[in-house]
PDB file of C-alpha atoms in Angstrom:
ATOM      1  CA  UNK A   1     -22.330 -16.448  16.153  1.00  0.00           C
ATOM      2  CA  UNK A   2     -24.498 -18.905  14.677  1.00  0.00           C
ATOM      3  CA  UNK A   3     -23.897 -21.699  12.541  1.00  0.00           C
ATOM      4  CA  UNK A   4     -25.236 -22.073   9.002  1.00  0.00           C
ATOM      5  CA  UNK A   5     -28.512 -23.031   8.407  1.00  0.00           C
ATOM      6  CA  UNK A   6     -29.572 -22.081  11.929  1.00  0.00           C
ATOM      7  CA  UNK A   7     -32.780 -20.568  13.066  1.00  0.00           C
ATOM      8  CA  UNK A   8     -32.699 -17.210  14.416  1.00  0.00           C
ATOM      9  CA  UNK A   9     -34.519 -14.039  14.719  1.00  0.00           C
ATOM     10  CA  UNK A  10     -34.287 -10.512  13.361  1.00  0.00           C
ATOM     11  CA  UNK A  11     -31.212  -9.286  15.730  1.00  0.00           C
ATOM     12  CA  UNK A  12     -29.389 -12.222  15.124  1.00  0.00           C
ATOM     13  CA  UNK A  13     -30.112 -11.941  11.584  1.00  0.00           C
ATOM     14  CA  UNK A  14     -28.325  -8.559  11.634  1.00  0.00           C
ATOM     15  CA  UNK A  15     -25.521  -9.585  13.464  1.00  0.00           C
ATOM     16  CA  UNK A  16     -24.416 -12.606  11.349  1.00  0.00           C
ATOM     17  CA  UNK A  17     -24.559 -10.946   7.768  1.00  0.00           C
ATOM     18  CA  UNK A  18     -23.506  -8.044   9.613  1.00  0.00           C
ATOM     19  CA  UNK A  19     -25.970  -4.961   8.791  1.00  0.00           C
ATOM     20  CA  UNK A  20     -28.809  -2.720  10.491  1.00  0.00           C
ATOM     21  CA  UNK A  21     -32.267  -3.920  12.050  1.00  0.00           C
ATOM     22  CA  UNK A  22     -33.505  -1.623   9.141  1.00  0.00           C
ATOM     23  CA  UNK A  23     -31.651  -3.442   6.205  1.00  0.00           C
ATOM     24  CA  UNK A  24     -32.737  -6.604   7.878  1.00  0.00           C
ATOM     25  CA  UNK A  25     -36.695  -4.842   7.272  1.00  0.00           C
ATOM     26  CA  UNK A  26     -35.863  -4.053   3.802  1.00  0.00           C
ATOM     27  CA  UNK A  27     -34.803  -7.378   2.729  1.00  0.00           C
ATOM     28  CA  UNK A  28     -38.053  -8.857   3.869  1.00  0.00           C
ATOM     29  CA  UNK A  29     -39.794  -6.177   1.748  1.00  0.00           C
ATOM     30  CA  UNK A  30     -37.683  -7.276  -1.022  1.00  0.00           C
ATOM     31  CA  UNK A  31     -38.457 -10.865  -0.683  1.00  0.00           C
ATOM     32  CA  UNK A  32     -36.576 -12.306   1.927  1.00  0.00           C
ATOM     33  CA  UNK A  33     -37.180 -15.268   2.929  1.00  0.00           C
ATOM     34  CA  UNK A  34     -38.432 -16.007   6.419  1.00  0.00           C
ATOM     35  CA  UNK A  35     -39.464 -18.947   8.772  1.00  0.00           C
ATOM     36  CA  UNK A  36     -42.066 -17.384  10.851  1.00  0.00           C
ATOM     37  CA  UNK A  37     -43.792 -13.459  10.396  1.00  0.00           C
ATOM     38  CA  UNK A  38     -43.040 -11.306  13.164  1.00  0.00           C
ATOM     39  CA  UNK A  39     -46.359 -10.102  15.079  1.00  0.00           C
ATOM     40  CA  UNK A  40     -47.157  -8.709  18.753  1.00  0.00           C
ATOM     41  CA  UNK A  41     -45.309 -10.434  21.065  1.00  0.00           C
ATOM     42  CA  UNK A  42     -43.588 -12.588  18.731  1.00  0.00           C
ATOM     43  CA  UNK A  43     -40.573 -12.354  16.872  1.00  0.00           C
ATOM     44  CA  UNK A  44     -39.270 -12.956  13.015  1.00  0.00           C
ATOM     45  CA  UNK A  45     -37.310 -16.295  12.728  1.00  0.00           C
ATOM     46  CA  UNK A  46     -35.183 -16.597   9.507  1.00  0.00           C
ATOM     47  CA  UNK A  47     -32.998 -19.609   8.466  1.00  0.00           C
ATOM     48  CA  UNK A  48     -29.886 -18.002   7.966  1.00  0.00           C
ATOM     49  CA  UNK A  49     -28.988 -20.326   4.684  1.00  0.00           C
ATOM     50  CA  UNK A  50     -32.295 -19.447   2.882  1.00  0.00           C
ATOM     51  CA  UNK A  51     -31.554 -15.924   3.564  1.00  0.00           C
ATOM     52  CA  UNK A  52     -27.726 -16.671   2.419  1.00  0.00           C
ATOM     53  CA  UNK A  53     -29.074 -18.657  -0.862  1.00  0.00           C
ATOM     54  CA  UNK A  54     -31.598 -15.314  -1.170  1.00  0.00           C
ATOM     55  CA  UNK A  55     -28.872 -12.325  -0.934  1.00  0.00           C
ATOM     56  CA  UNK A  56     -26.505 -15.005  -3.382  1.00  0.00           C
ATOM     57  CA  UNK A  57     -29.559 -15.194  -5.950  1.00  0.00           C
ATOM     58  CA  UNK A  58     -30.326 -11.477  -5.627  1.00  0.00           C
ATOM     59  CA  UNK A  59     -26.748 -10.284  -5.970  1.00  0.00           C
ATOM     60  CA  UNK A  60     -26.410 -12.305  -9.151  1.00  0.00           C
ATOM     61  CA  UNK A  61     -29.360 -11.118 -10.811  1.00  0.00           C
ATOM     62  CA  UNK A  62     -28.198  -7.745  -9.751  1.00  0.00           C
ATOM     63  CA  UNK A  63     -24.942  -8.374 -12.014  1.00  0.00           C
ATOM     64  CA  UNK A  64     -26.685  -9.829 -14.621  1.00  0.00           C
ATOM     65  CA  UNK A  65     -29.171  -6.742 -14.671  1.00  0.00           C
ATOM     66  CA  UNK A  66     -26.054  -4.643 -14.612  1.00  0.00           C
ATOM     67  CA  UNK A  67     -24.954  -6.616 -17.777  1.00  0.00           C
ATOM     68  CA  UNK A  68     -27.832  -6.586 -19.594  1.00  0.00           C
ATOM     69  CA  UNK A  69     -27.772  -3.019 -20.864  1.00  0.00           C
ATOM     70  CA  UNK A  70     -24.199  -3.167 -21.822  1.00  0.00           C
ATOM     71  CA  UNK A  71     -24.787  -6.319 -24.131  1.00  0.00           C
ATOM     72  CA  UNK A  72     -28.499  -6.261 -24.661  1.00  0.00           C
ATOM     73  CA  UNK A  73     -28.979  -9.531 -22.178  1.00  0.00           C
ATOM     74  CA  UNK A  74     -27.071 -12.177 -21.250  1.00  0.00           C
ATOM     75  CA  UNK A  75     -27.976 -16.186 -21.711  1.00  0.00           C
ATOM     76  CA  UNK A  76     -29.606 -18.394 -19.186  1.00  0.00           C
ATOM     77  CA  UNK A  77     -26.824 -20.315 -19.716  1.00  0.00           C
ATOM     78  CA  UNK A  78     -24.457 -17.444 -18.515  1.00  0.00           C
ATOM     79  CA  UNK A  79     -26.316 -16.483 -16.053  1.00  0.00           C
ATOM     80  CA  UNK A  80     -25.982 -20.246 -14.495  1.00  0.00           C
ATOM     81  CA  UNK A  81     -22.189 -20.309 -14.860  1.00  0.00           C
ATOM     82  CA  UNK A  82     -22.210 -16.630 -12.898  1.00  0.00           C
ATOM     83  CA  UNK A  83     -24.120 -17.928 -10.365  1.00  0.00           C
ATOM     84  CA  UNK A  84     -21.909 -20.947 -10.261  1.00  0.00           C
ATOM     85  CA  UNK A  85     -18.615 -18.782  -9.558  1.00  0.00           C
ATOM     86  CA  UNK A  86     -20.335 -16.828  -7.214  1.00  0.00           C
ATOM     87  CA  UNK A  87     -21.638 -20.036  -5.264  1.00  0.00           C
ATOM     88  CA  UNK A  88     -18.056 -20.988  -5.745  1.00  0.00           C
ATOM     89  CA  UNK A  89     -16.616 -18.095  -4.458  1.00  0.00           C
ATOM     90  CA  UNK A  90     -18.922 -17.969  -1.246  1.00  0.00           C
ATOM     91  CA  UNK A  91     -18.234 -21.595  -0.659  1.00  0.00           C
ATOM     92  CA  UNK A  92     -14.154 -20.918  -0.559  1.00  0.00           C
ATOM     93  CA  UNK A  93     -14.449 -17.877   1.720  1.00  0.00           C
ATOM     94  CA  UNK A  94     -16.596 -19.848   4.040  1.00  0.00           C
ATOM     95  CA  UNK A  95     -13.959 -22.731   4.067  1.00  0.00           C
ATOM     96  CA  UNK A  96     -11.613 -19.829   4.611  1.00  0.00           C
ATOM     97  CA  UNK A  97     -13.748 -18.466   7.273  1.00  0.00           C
ATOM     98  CA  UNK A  98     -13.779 -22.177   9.186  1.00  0.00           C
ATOM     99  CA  UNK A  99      -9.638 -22.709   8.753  1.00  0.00           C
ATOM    100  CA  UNK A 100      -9.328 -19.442  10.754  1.00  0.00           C
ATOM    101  CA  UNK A 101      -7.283 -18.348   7.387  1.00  0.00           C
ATOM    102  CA  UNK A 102      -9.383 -14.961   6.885  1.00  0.00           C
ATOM    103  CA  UNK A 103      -9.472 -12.021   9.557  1.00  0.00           C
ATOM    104  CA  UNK A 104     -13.431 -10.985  10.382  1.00  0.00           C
ATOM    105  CA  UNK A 105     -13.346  -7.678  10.050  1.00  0.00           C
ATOM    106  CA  UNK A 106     -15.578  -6.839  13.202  1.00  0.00           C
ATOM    107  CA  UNK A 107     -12.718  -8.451  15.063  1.00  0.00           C
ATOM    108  CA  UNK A 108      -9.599  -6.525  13.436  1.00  0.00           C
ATOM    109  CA  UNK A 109     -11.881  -3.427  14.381  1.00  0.00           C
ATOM    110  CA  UNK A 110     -12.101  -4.439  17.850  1.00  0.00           C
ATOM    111  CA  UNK A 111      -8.045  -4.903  17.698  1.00  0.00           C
ATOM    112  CA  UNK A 112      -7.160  -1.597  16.235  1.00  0.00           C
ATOM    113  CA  UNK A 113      -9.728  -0.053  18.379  1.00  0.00           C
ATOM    114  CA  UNK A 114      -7.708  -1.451  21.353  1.00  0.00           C
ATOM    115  CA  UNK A 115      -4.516  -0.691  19.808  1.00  0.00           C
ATOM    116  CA  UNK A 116      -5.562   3.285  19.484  1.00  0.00           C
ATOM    117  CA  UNK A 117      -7.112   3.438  23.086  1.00  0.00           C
ATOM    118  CA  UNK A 118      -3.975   1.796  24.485  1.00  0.00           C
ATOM    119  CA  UNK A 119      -1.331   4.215  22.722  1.00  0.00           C
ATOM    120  CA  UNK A 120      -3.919   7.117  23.369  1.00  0.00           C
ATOM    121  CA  UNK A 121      -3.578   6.413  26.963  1.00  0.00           C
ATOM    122  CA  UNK A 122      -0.240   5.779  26.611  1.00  0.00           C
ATOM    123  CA  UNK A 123       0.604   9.094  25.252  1.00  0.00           C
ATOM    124  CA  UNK A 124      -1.368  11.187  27.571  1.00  0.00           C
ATOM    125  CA  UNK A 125       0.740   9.364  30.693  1.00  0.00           C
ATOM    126  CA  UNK A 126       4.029  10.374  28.844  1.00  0.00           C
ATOM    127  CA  UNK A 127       2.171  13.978  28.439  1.00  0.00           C
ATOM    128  CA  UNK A 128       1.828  14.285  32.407  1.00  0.00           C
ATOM    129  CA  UNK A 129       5.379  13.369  33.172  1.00  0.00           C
ATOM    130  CA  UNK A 130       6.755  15.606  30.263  1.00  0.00           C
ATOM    131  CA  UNK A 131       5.021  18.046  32.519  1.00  0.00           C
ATOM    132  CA  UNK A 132       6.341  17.306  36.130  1.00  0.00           C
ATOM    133  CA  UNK A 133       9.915  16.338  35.033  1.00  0.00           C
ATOM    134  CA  UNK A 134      10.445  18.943  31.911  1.00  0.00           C
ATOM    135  CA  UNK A 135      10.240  21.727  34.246  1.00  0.00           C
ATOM    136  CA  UNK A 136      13.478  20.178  36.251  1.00  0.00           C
ATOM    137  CA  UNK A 137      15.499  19.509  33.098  1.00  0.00           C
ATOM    138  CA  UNK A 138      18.223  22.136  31.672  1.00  0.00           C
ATOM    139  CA  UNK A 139      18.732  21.558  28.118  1.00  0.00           C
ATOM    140  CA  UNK A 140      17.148  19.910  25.404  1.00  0.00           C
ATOM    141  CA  UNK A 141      18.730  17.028  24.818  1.00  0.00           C
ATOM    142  CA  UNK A 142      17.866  15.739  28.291  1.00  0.00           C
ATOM    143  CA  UNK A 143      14.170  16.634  27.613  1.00  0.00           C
ATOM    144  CA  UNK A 144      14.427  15.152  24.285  1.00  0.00           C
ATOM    145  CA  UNK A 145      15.664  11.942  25.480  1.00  0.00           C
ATOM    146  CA  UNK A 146      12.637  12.030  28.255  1.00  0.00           C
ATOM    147  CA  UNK A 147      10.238  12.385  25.441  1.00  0.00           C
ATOM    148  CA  UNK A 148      11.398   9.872  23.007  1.00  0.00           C
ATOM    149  CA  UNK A 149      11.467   7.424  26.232  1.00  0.00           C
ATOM    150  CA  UNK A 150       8.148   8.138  26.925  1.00  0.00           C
ATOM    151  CA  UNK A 151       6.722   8.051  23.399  1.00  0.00           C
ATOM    152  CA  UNK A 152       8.786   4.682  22.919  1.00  0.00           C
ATOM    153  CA  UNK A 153       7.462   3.375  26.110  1.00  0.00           C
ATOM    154  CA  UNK A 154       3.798   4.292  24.786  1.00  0.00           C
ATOM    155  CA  UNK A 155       4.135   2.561  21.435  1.00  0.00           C
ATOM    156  CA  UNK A 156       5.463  -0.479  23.234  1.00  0.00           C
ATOM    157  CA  UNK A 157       3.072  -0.817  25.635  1.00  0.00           C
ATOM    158  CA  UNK A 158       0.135  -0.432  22.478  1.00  0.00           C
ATOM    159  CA  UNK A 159       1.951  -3.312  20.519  1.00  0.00           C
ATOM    160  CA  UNK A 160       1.991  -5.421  23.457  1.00  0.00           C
ATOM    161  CA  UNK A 161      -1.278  -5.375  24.156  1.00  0.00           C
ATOM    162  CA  UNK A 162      -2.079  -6.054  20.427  1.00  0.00           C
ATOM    163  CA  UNK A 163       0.926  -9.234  20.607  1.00  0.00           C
ATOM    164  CA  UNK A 164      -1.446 -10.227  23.386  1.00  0.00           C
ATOM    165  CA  UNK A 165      -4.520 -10.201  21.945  1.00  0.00           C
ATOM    166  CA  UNK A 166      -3.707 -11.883  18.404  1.00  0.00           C
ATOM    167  CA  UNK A 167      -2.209 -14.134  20.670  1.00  0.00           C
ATOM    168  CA  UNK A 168      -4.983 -15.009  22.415  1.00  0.00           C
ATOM    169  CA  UNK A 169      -6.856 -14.999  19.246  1.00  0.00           C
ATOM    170  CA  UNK A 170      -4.365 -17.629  17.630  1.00  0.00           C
ATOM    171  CA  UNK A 171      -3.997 -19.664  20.931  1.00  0.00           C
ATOM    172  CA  UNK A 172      -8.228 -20.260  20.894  1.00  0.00           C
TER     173      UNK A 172
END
């Protein structure tokens, strides 16, 4: 991930605010700010806080706009202190962001993603020995107590694997 203020081009651009190659095309067409125009053979460069100060300025006036109908306009003077919370707010979540005391949301995907694949898998190997042992067993409490083993033994192995990679996570 880059850093604030850095230099980078369309895909990046995408990746940090996290949204499409086509949004990032739409913002230019809305008045995005760029560092260099994209042409043949050479890419778009952006600096990623001129694009941050653009979508902060943009989503204010977008409240204020929102605003103005209700109350028939709002001050300059309103306006400012808006903007000023908002710039406040931004600031906090990106001192948030560098304590490590907010989860990125990309990354808790990634986790629960791995948590799902790991009990899927889990529960299909407790599928195949309900199959090759059931068969064996005479009653139903025996087969019972095979399947809640199993089943167990698949939820354990998914939260272990998700211990091990917030740990990880917390450990970096």
């Amino acid at each position: 991930m880059s850093k604030p203020g850095s230099r980078v081009n369309r895909a990046e651009l995408a990746d940090v605010f996290g949204v499409s190659l086509p949004t990032i095309d739409s913002w230019v067409r809305d008045g995005c700010p760029f560092a260099e125009k994209g042409a043949k053979g050479r890419e778009w460069a952006f600096e990623t806080a001129n694009v941050h100060r653009w979508l902060v300025d943009r989503a204010v006036a977008d409240v204020a706009a929102g605003y103005e109908g209700e109350i028939g306009g709002i001050t300059a003077e309103e306006a400012k202190r808006r903007k000023a919370v908002a710039d406040a707010v931004v600031a906090e979540i990106g001192a948030d962001e560098a304590l490590d005391q907010v989860v990125n949301r990309h990354e808790a995907a990634a986790d629960v993603a791995s948590f799902c694949i790991s009990l899927r898998t889990g529960l299909s190997n407790a599928c195949a020995k309900f199959a090759g042992r059931a068969a064996a067993m005479t009653g139903a409490p025996e087969i019972q107590a095979l399947a809640e083993k199993e089943i167990n033994q698949a939820f354990d192995s998914a939260r272990d694997d998700l211990a091990k990679r917030w740990g990880d996570a917390q450990g970096a």
